[in-house]
Amino acid sequence: MTGPAATLLGALPHPGWGWGVGVLGAIAEFTRHPDEPADLSDAAVVTGRGGIRLTGAAGQVLVAQEAPSRHAGHWQHSLLLCLPAAAASCGQAPDALAELGPDPAALRPADRGAILFDLGLGFPHLRACVRSADPALLAVLRAGCGRPLLDPGNPAGAAIAHASPHRV
């Protein structure tokens, strides 16, 4: 791996870094404790609580960001890994909950048979998904497919909040 992703790859094994991906209103975060066991590969870190994988893509740019913290007198420092709009596109973005099927790219082999659901947030550059193998949760998610996640009559939103399945 080369370029900006390679720069961040050096930070991946260090537990002092926090990682996030998302958009305003939908974010997934990965952090780990200094004494937390982790499996490290060339581009991934996996713990019992979650994992992250970095991949390289043409046109990536690192942007430094500084923002006020919610704690008075403190600042947040971030590095944003950005792509040109055309390279960042995930294709047609669904605007309703959709079942995608098993997740063969899951970081943990045990999770590869679990079922992915696109939350249907409609962002062309982000697919926000949940993954589960829990039959009860799968039934509720499947019942909510084809409807916006936050539709008042869709039981999937509350079920996701209650069960807290893997975010992908």
JSON list of C-alpha atoms in Angstrom, two decimals:
[
{"chain": "A", "resi": 1, "resn": "MET", "atom": "CA", "xyz": [0.00, 0.00, 0.00]},
{"chain": "A", "resi": 2, "resn": "THR", "atom": "CA", "xyz": [1.29, 3.48, -0.86]},
{"chain": "A", "resi": 3, "resn": "GLY", "atom": "CA", "xyz": [0.20, 7.08, -0.40]},
{"chain": "A", "resi": 4, "resn": "PRO", "atom": "CA", "xyz": [-1.95, 8.47, 2.41]},
{"chain": "A", "resi": 5, "resn": "ALA", "atom": "CA", "xyz": [-3.34, 5.09, 3.46]},
{"chain": "A", "resi": 6, "resn": "ALA", "atom": "CA", "xyz": [0.23, 3.85, 3.95]},
{"chain": "A", "resi": 7, "resn": "THR", "atom": "CA", "xyz": [0.86, 6.80, 6.27]},
{"chain": "A", "resi": 8, "resn": "LEU", "atom": "CA", "xyz": [-2.13, 5.83, 8.39]},
{"chain": "A", "resi": 9, "resn": "LEU", "atom": "CA", "xyz": [-1.20, 2.15, 8.24]},
{"chain": "A", "resi": 10, "resn": "GLY", "atom": "CA", "xyz": [1.72, 2.89, 10.57]},
{"chain": "A", "resi": 11, "resn": "ALA", "atom": "CA", "xyz": [-0.76, 4.11, 13.20]},
{"chain": "A", "resi": 12, "resn": "LEU", "atom": "CA", "xyz": [-3.14, 1.17, 12.90]},
{"chain": "A", "resi": 13, "resn": "PRO", "atom": "CA", "xyz": [-1.42, -1.09, 15.49]},
{"chain": "A", "resi": 14, "resn": "HIS", "atom": "CA", "xyz": [-1.28, 1.66, 18.14]},
{"chain": "A", "resi": 15, "resn": "PRO", "atom": "CA", "xyz": [-4.16, 1.55, 20.64]},
{"chain": "A", "resi": 16, "resn": "GLY", "atom": "CA", "xyz": [-3.92, 5.29, 21.34]},
{"chain": "A", "resi": 17, "resn": "TRP", "atom": "CA", "xyz": [-5.55, 6.10, 18.00]},
{"chain": "A", "resi": 18, "resn": "GLY", "atom": "CA", "xyz": [-9.30, 6.21, 17.47]},
{"chain": "A", "resi": 19, "resn": "TRP", "atom": "CA", "xyz": [-10.85, 5.64, 14.05]},
{"chain": "A", "resi": 20, "resn": "GLY", "atom": "CA", "xyz": [-14.18, 6.73, 12.63]},
{"chain": "A", "resi": 21, "resn": "VAL", "atom": "CA", "xyz": [-16.04, 6.54, 9.35]},
{"chain": "A", "resi": 22, "resn": "GLY", "atom": "CA", "xyz": [-19.34, 8.06, 8.46]},
{"chain": "A", "resi": 23, "resn": "VAL", "atom": "CA", "xyz": [-21.36, 11.16, 7.82]},
{"chain": "A", "resi": 24, "resn": "LEU", "atom": "CA", "xyz": [-23.23, 13.54, 10.08]},
{"chain": "A", "resi": 25, "resn": "GLY", "atom": "CA", "xyz": [-25.79, 11.39, 11.89]},
{"chain": "A", "resi": 26, "resn": "ALA", "atom": "CA", "xyz": [-24.26, 8.00, 11.00]},
{"chain": "A", "resi": 27, "resn": "ILE", "atom": "CA", "xyz": [-20.82, 7.11, 12.27]},
{"chain": "A", "resi": 28, "resn": "ALA", "atom": "CA", "xyz": [-18.97, 3.94, 13.16]},
{"chain": "A", "resi": 29, "resn": "GLU", "atom": "CA", "xyz": [-16.00, 4.16, 15.50]},
{"chain": "A", "resi": 30, "resn": "PHE", "atom": "CA", "xyz": [-13.17, 1.79, 16.41]},
{"chain": "A", "resi": 31, "resn": "THR", "atom": "CA", "xyz": [-10.97, 2.19, 19.47]},
{"chain": "A", "resi": 32, "resn": "ARG", "atom": "CA", "xyz": [-9.09, -0.28, 21.59]},
{"chain": "A", "resi": 33, "resn": "HIS", "atom": "CA", "xyz": [-7.65, -0.28, 25.08]},
{"chain": "A", "resi": 34, "resn": "PRO", "atom": "CA", "xyz": [-3.85, -0.48, 25.52]},
{"chain": "A", "resi": 35, "resn": "ASP", "atom": "CA", "xyz": [-4.11, -3.91, 27.19]},
{"chain": "A", "resi": 36, "resn": "GLU", "atom": "CA", "xyz": [-6.82, -5.28, 24.86]},
{"chain": "A", "resi": 37, "resn": "PRO", "atom": "CA", "xyz": [-5.76, -8.34, 22.84]},
{"chain": "A", "resi": 38, "resn": "ALA", "atom": "CA", "xyz": [-5.75, -7.71, 19.10]},
{"chain": "A", "resi": 39, "resn": "ASP", "atom": "CA", "xyz": [-5.02, -9.65, 15.94]},
{"chain": "A", "resi": 40, "resn": "LEU", "atom": "CA", "xyz": [-2.88, -7.52, 13.65]},
{"chain": "A", "resi": 41, "resn": "SER", "atom": "CA", "xyz": [-2.53, -8.17, 9.94]},
{"chain": "A", "resi": 42, "resn": "ASP", "atom": "CA", "xyz": [-0.88, -6.10, 7.27]},
{"chain": "A", "resi": 43, "resn": "ALA", "atom": "CA", "xyz": [-3.88, -3.75, 6.94]},
{"chain": "A", "resi": 44, "resn": "ALA", "atom": "CA", "xyz": [-6.30, -4.67, 9.74]},
{"chain": "A", "resi": 45, "resn": "VAL", "atom": "CA", "xyz": [-6.74, -4.78, 13.50]},
{"chain": "A", "resi": 46, "resn": "VAL", "atom": "CA", "xyz": [-9.37, -7.06, 15.02]},
{"chain": "A", "resi": 47, "resn": "THR", "atom": "CA", "xyz": [-10.38, -7.32, 18.69]},
{"chain": "A", "resi": 48, "resn": "GLY", "atom": "CA", "xyz": [-13.22, -9.09, 20.45]},
{"chain": "A", "resi": 49, "resn": "ARG", "atom": "CA", "xyz": [-15.22, -5.83, 20.20]},
{"chain": "A", "resi": 50, "resn": "GLY", "atom": "CA", "xyz": [-14.63, -4.96, 16.55]},
{"chain": "A", "resi": 51, "resn": "GLY", "atom": "CA", "xyz": [-12.16, -4.34, 13.80]},
{"chain": "A", "resi": 52, "resn": "ILE", "atom": "CA", "xyz": [-10.92, -2.00, 11.10]},
{"chain": "A", "resi": 53, "resn": "ARG", "atom": "CA", "xyz": [-9.29, -2.54, 7.72]},
{"chain": "A", "resi": 54, "resn": "LEU", "atom": "CA", "xyz": [-7.52, 0.12, 5.65]},
{"chain": "A", "resi": 55, "resn": "THR", "atom": "CA", "xyz": [-7.39, -0.13, 1.89]},
{"chain": "A", "resi": 56, "resn": "GLY", "atom": "CA", "xyz": [-5.65, 2.06, -0.63]},
{"chain": "A", "resi": 57, "resn": "ALA", "atom": "CA", "xyz": [-7.41, 3.81, -3.49]},
{"chain": "A", "resi": 58, "resn": "ALA", "atom": "CA", "xyz": [-6.21, 6.11, -6.25]},
{"chain": "A", "resi": 59, "resn": "GLY", "atom": "CA", "xyz": [-6.60, 9.78, -5.47]},
{"chain": "A", "resi": 60, "resn": "GLN", "atom": "CA", "xyz": [-6.61, 9.55, -1.68]},
{"chain": "A", "resi": 61, "resn": "VAL", "atom": "CA", "xyz": [-5.61, 12.73, 0.14]},
{"chain": "A", "resi": 62, "resn": "LEU", "atom": "CA", "xyz": [-4.92, 13.25, 3.85]},
{"chain": "A", "resi": 63, "resn": "VAL", "atom": "CA", "xyz": [-6.40, 16.42, 5.35]},
{"chain": "A", "resi": 64, "resn": "ALA", "atom": "CA", "xyz": [-5.49, 17.58, 8.86]},
{"chain": "A", "resi": 65, "resn": "GLN", "atom": "CA", "xyz": [-8.37, 18.93, 10.91]},
{"chain": "A", "resi": 66, "resn": "GLU", "atom": "CA", "xyz": [-8.60, 20.63, 14.28]},
{"chain": "A", "resi": 67, "resn": "ALA", "atom": "CA", "xyz": [-11.87, 21.34, 16.05]},
{"chain": "A", "resi": 68, "resn": "PRO", "atom": "CA", "xyz": [-12.95, 22.49, 19.52]},
{"chain": "A", "resi": 69, "resn": "SER", "atom": "CA", "xyz": [-13.67, 19.71, 21.98]},
{"chain": "A", "resi": 70, "resn": "ARG", "atom": "CA", "xyz": [-16.76, 19.49, 24.14]},
{"chain": "A", "resi": 71, "resn": "HIS", "atom": "CA", "xyz": [-14.30, 19.89, 27.05]},
{"chain": "A", "resi": 72, "resn": "ALA", "atom": "CA", "xyz": [-13.46, 23.56, 27.62]},
{"chain": "A", "resi": 73, "resn": "GLY", "atom": "CA", "xyz": [-9.94, 24.49, 26.61]},
{"chain": "A", "resi": 74, "resn": "HIS", "atom": "CA", "xyz": [-9.31, 21.28, 24.66]},
{"chain": "A", "resi": 75, "resn": "TRP", "atom": "CA", "xyz": [-9.06, 20.56, 20.94]},
{"chain": "A", "resi": 76, "resn": "GLN", "atom": "CA", "xyz": [-9.70, 17.50, 18.79]},
{"chain": "A", "resi": 77, "resn": "HIS", "atom": "CA", "xyz": [-7.09, 16.64, 16.18]},
{"chain": "A", "resi": 78, "resn": "SER", "atom": "CA", "xyz": [-8.00, 14.46, 13.21]},
{"chain": "A", "resi": 79, "resn": "LEU", "atom": "CA", "xyz": [-6.65, 13.21, 9.92]},
{"chain": "A", "resi": 80, "resn": "LEU", "atom": "CA", "xyz": [-9.29, 12.80, 7.23]},
{"chain": "A", "resi": 81, "resn": "LEU", "atom": "CA", "xyz": [-8.68, 10.27, 4.45]},
{"chain": "A", "resi": 82, "resn": "CYS", "atom": "CA", "xyz": [-10.52, 11.78, 1.50]},
{"chain": "A", "resi": 83, "resn": "LEU", "atom": "CA", "xyz": [-11.28, 10.72, -2.06]},
{"chain": "A", "resi": 84, "resn": "PRO", "atom": "CA", "xyz": [-12.47, 12.61, -5.14]},
{"chain": "A", "resi": 85, "resn": "ALA", "atom": "CA", "xyz": [-16.26, 12.37, -5.45]},
{"chain": "A", "resi": 86, "resn": "ALA", "atom": "CA", "xyz": [-16.17, 10.02, -8.45]},
{"chain": "A", "resi": 87, "resn": "ALA", "atom": "CA", "xyz": [-13.79, 7.60, -6.70]},
{"chain": "A", "resi": 88, "resn": "ALA", "atom": "CA", "xyz": [-15.82, 7.72, -3.48]},
{"chain": "A", "resi": 89, "resn": "SER", "atom": "CA", "xyz": [-19.10, 6.69, -5.10]},
{"chain": "A", "resi": 90, "resn": "CYS", "atom": "CA", "xyz": [-20.62, 3.41, -3.93]},
{"chain": "A", "resi": 91, "resn": "GLY", "atom": "CA", "xyz": [-23.11, 3.44, -6.79]},
{"chain": "A", "resi": 92, "resn": "GLN", "atom": "CA", "xyz": [-26.86, 3.86, -6.48]},
{"chain": "A", "resi": 93, "resn": "ALA", "atom": "CA", "xyz": [-27.61, 4.53, -2.81]},
{"chain": "A", "resi": 94, "resn": "PRO", "atom": "CA", "xyz": [-30.75, 2.84, -1.50]},
{"chain": "A", "resi": 95, "resn": "ASP", "atom": "CA", "xyz": [-33.16, 5.05, 0.42]},
{"chain": "A", "resi": 96, "resn": "ALA", "atom": "CA", "xyz": [-34.73, 2.19, 2.37]},
{"chain": "A", "resi": 97, "resn": "LEU", "atom": "CA", "xyz": [-33.51, -0.75, 4.46]},
{"chain": "A", "resi": 98, "resn": "ALA", "atom": "CA", "xyz": [-32.23, -3.50, 2.15]},
{"chain": "A", "resi": 99, "resn": "GLU", "atom": "CA", "xyz": [-30.90, -7.01, 2.76]},
{"chain": "A", "resi": 100, "resn": "LEU", "atom": "CA", "xyz": [-27.53, -7.56, 1.05]},
{"chain": "A", "resi": 101, "resn": "GLY", "atom": "CA", "xyz": [-26.90, -11.18, 2.01]},
{"chain": "A", "resi": 102, "resn": "PRO", "atom": "CA", "xyz": [-23.93, -12.85, 3.75]},
{"chain": "A", "resi": 103, "resn": "ASP", "atom": "CA", "xyz": [-20.75, -10.85, 4.40]},
{"chain": "A", "resi": 104, "resn": "PRO", "atom": "CA", "xyz": [-17.85, -12.75, 2.80]},
{"chain": "A", "resi": 105, "resn": "ALA", "atom": "CA", "xyz": [-15.47, -9.84, 3.51]},
{"chain": "A", "resi": 106, "resn": "ALA", "atom": "CA", "xyz": [-15.98, -9.82, 7.30]},
{"chain": "A", "resi": 107, "resn": "LEU", "atom": "CA", "xyz": [-12.70, -9.47, 9.18]},
{"chain": "A", "resi": 108, "resn": "ARG", "atom": "CA", "xyz": [-13.51, -12.36, 11.50]},
{"chain": "A", "resi": 109, "resn": "PRO", "atom": "CA", "xyz": [-14.17, -15.67, 9.72]},
{"chain": "A", "resi": 110, "resn": "ALA", "atom": "CA", "xyz": [-16.97, -16.46, 12.20]},
{"chain": "A", "resi": 111, "resn": "ASP", "atom": "CA", "xyz": [-18.90, -13.39, 10.97]},
{"chain": "A", "resi": 112, "resn": "ARG", "atom": "CA", "xyz": [-18.78, -14.26, 7.25]},
{"chain": "A", "resi": 113, "resn": "GLY", "atom": "CA", "xyz": [-22.10, -16.11, 7.27]},
{"chain": "A", "resi": 114, "resn": "ALA", "atom": "CA", "xyz": [-23.94, -13.31, 9.07]},
{"chain": "A", "resi": 115, "resn": "ILE", "atom": "CA", "xyz": [-26.35, -11.21, 7.01]},
{"chain": "A", "resi": 116, "resn": "LEU", "atom": "CA", "xyz": [-25.66, -7.60, 5.99]},
{"chain": "A", "resi": 117, "resn": "PHE", "atom": "CA", "xyz": [-28.39, -4.98, 5.77]},
{"chain": "A", "resi": 118, "resn": "ASP", "atom": "CA", "xyz": [-27.87, -1.58, 4.13]},
{"chain": "A", "resi": 119, "resn": "LEU", "atom": "CA", "xyz": [-29.58, 0.99, 6.35]},
{"chain": "A", "resi": 120, "resn": "GLY", "atom": "CA", "xyz": [-30.72, 2.91, 3.28]},
{"chain": "A", "resi": 121, "resn": "LEU", "atom": "CA", "xyz": [-29.43, 6.31, 4.36]},
{"chain": "A", "resi": 122, "resn": "GLY", "atom": "CA", "xyz": [-29.13, 7.44, 0.73]},
{"chain": "A", "resi": 123, "resn": "PHE", "atom": "CA", "xyz": [-25.54, 8.73, 0.78]},
{"chain": "A", "resi": 124, "resn": "PRO", "atom": "CA", "xyz": [-23.80, 7.98, -2.53]},
{"chain": "A", "resi": 125, "resn": "HIS", "atom": "CA", "xyz": [-20.36, 7.78, -0.85]},
{"chain": "A", "resi": 126, "resn": "LEU", "atom": "CA", "xyz": [-21.19, 5.67, 2.21]},
{"chain": "A", "resi": 127, "resn": "ARG", "atom": "CA", "xyz": [-22.89, 2.37, 2.70]},
{"chain": "A", "resi": 128, "resn": "ALA", "atom": "CA", "xyz": [-23.90, 2.21, 6.37]},
{"chain": "A", "resi": 129, "resn": "CYS", "atom": "CA", "xyz": [-24.78, -1.38, 7.21]},
{"chain": "A", "resi": 130, "resn": "VAL", "atom": "CA", "xyz": [-25.47, -3.66, 10.14]},
{"chain": "A", "resi": 131, "resn": "ARG", "atom": "CA", "xyz": [-24.62, -7.36, 10.28]},
{"chain": "A", "resi": 132, "resn": "SER", "atom": "CA", "xyz": [-26.32, -10.06, 12.34]},
{"chain": "A", "resi": 133, "resn": "ALA", "atom": "CA", "xyz": [-26.81, -13.79, 12.61]},
{"chain": "A", "resi": 134, "resn": "ASP", "atom": "CA", "xyz": [-29.47, -13.50, 15.35]},
{"chain": "A", "resi": 135, "resn": "PRO", "atom": "CA", "xyz": [-32.66, -15.10, 13.94]},
{"chain": "A", "resi": 136, "resn": "ALA", "atom": "CA", "xyz": [-34.98, -12.83, 15.94]},
{"chain": "A", "resi": 137, "resn": "LEU", "atom": "CA", "xyz": [-33.23, -9.65, 14.78]},
{"chain": "A", "resi": 138, "resn": "LEU", "atom": "CA", "xyz": [-33.03, -10.95, 11.19]},
{"chain": "A", "resi": 139, "resn": "ALA", "atom": "CA", "xyz": [-36.82, -11.45, 11.19]},
{"chain": "A", "resi": 140, "resn": "VAL", "atom": "CA", "xyz": [-37.43, -7.86, 12.31]},
{"chain": "A", "resi": 141, "resn": "LEU", "atom": "CA", "xyz": [-34.90, -6.45, 9.83]},
{"chain": "A", "resi": 142, "resn": "ARG", "atom": "CA", "xyz": [-36.39, -8.43, 6.98]},
{"chain": "A", "resi": 143, "resn": "ALA", "atom": "CA", "xyz": [-39.86, -7.20, 7.93]},
{"chain": "A", "resi": 144, "resn": "GLY", "atom": "CA", "xyz": [-38.57, -3.62, 7.68]},
{"chain": "A", "resi": 145, "resn": "CYS", "atom": "CA", "xyz": [-36.90, -4.00, 4.27]},
{"chain": "A", "resi": 146, "resn": "GLY", "atom": "CA", "xyz": [-38.15, -1.68, 1.56]},
{"chain": "A", "resi": 147, "resn": "ARG", "atom": "CA", "xyz": [-39.10, 1.03, 4.05]},
{"chain": "A", "resi": 148, "resn": "PRO", "atom": "CA", "xyz": [-36.99, 3.94, 5.33]},
{"chain": "A", "resi": 149, "resn": "LEU", "atom": "CA", "xyz": [-35.21, 2.96, 8.52]},
{"chain": "A", "resi": 150, "resn": "LEU", "atom": "CA", "xyz": [-36.63, 5.90, 10.46]},
{"chain": "A", "resi": 151, "resn": "ASP", "atom": "CA", "xyz": [-40.19, 5.46, 9.18]},
{"chain": "A", "resi": 152, "resn": "PRO", "atom": "CA", "xyz": [-42.36, 5.58, 12.34]},
{"chain": "A", "resi": 153, "resn": "GLY", "atom": "CA", "xyz": [-43.94, 2.24, 11.42]},
{"chain": "A", "resi": 154, "resn": "ASN", "atom": "CA", "xyz": [-40.65, 0.46, 10.73]},
{"chain": "A", "resi": 155, "resn": "PRO", "atom": "CA", "xyz": [-39.67, -1.75, 13.71]},
{"chain": "A", "resi": 156, "resn": "ALA", "atom": "CA", "xyz": [-36.09, -2.15, 12.43]},
{"chain": "A", "resi": 157, "resn": "GLY", "atom": "CA", "xyz": [-34.74, 1.12, 13.88]},
{"chain": "A", "resi": 158, "resn": "ALA", "atom": "CA", "xyz": [-35.73, 0.29, 17.44]},
{"chain": "A", "resi": 159, "resn": "ALA", "atom": "CA", "xyz": [-34.57, -3.32, 17.03]},
{"chain": "A", "resi": 160, "resn": "ILE", "atom": "CA", "xyz": [-31.13, -2.15, 15.87]},
{"chain": "A", "resi": 161, "resn": "ALA", "atom": "CA", "xyz": [-30.86, 0.26, 18.78]},
{"chain": "A", "resi": 162, "resn": "HIS", "atom": "CA", "xyz": [-31.83, -2.49, 21.24]},
{"chain": "A", "resi": 163, "resn": "ALA", "atom": "CA", "xyz": [-29.72, -5.35, 19.80]},
{"chain": "A", "resi": 164, "resn": "SER", "atom": "CA", "xyz": [-26.70, -3.23, 18.79]},
{"chain": "A", "resi": 165, "resn": "PRO", "atom": "CA", "xyz": [-25.56, -5.49, 15.95]},
{"chain": "A", "resi": 166, "resn": "HIS", "atom": "CA", "xyz": [-22.19, -5.09, 14.22]},
{"chain": "A", "resi": 167, "resn": "ARG", "atom": "CA", "xyz": [-21.87, -1.88, 12.25]},
{"chain": "A", "resi": 168, "resn": "VAL", "atom": "CA", "xyz": [-20.20, -2.34, 8.87]}
]
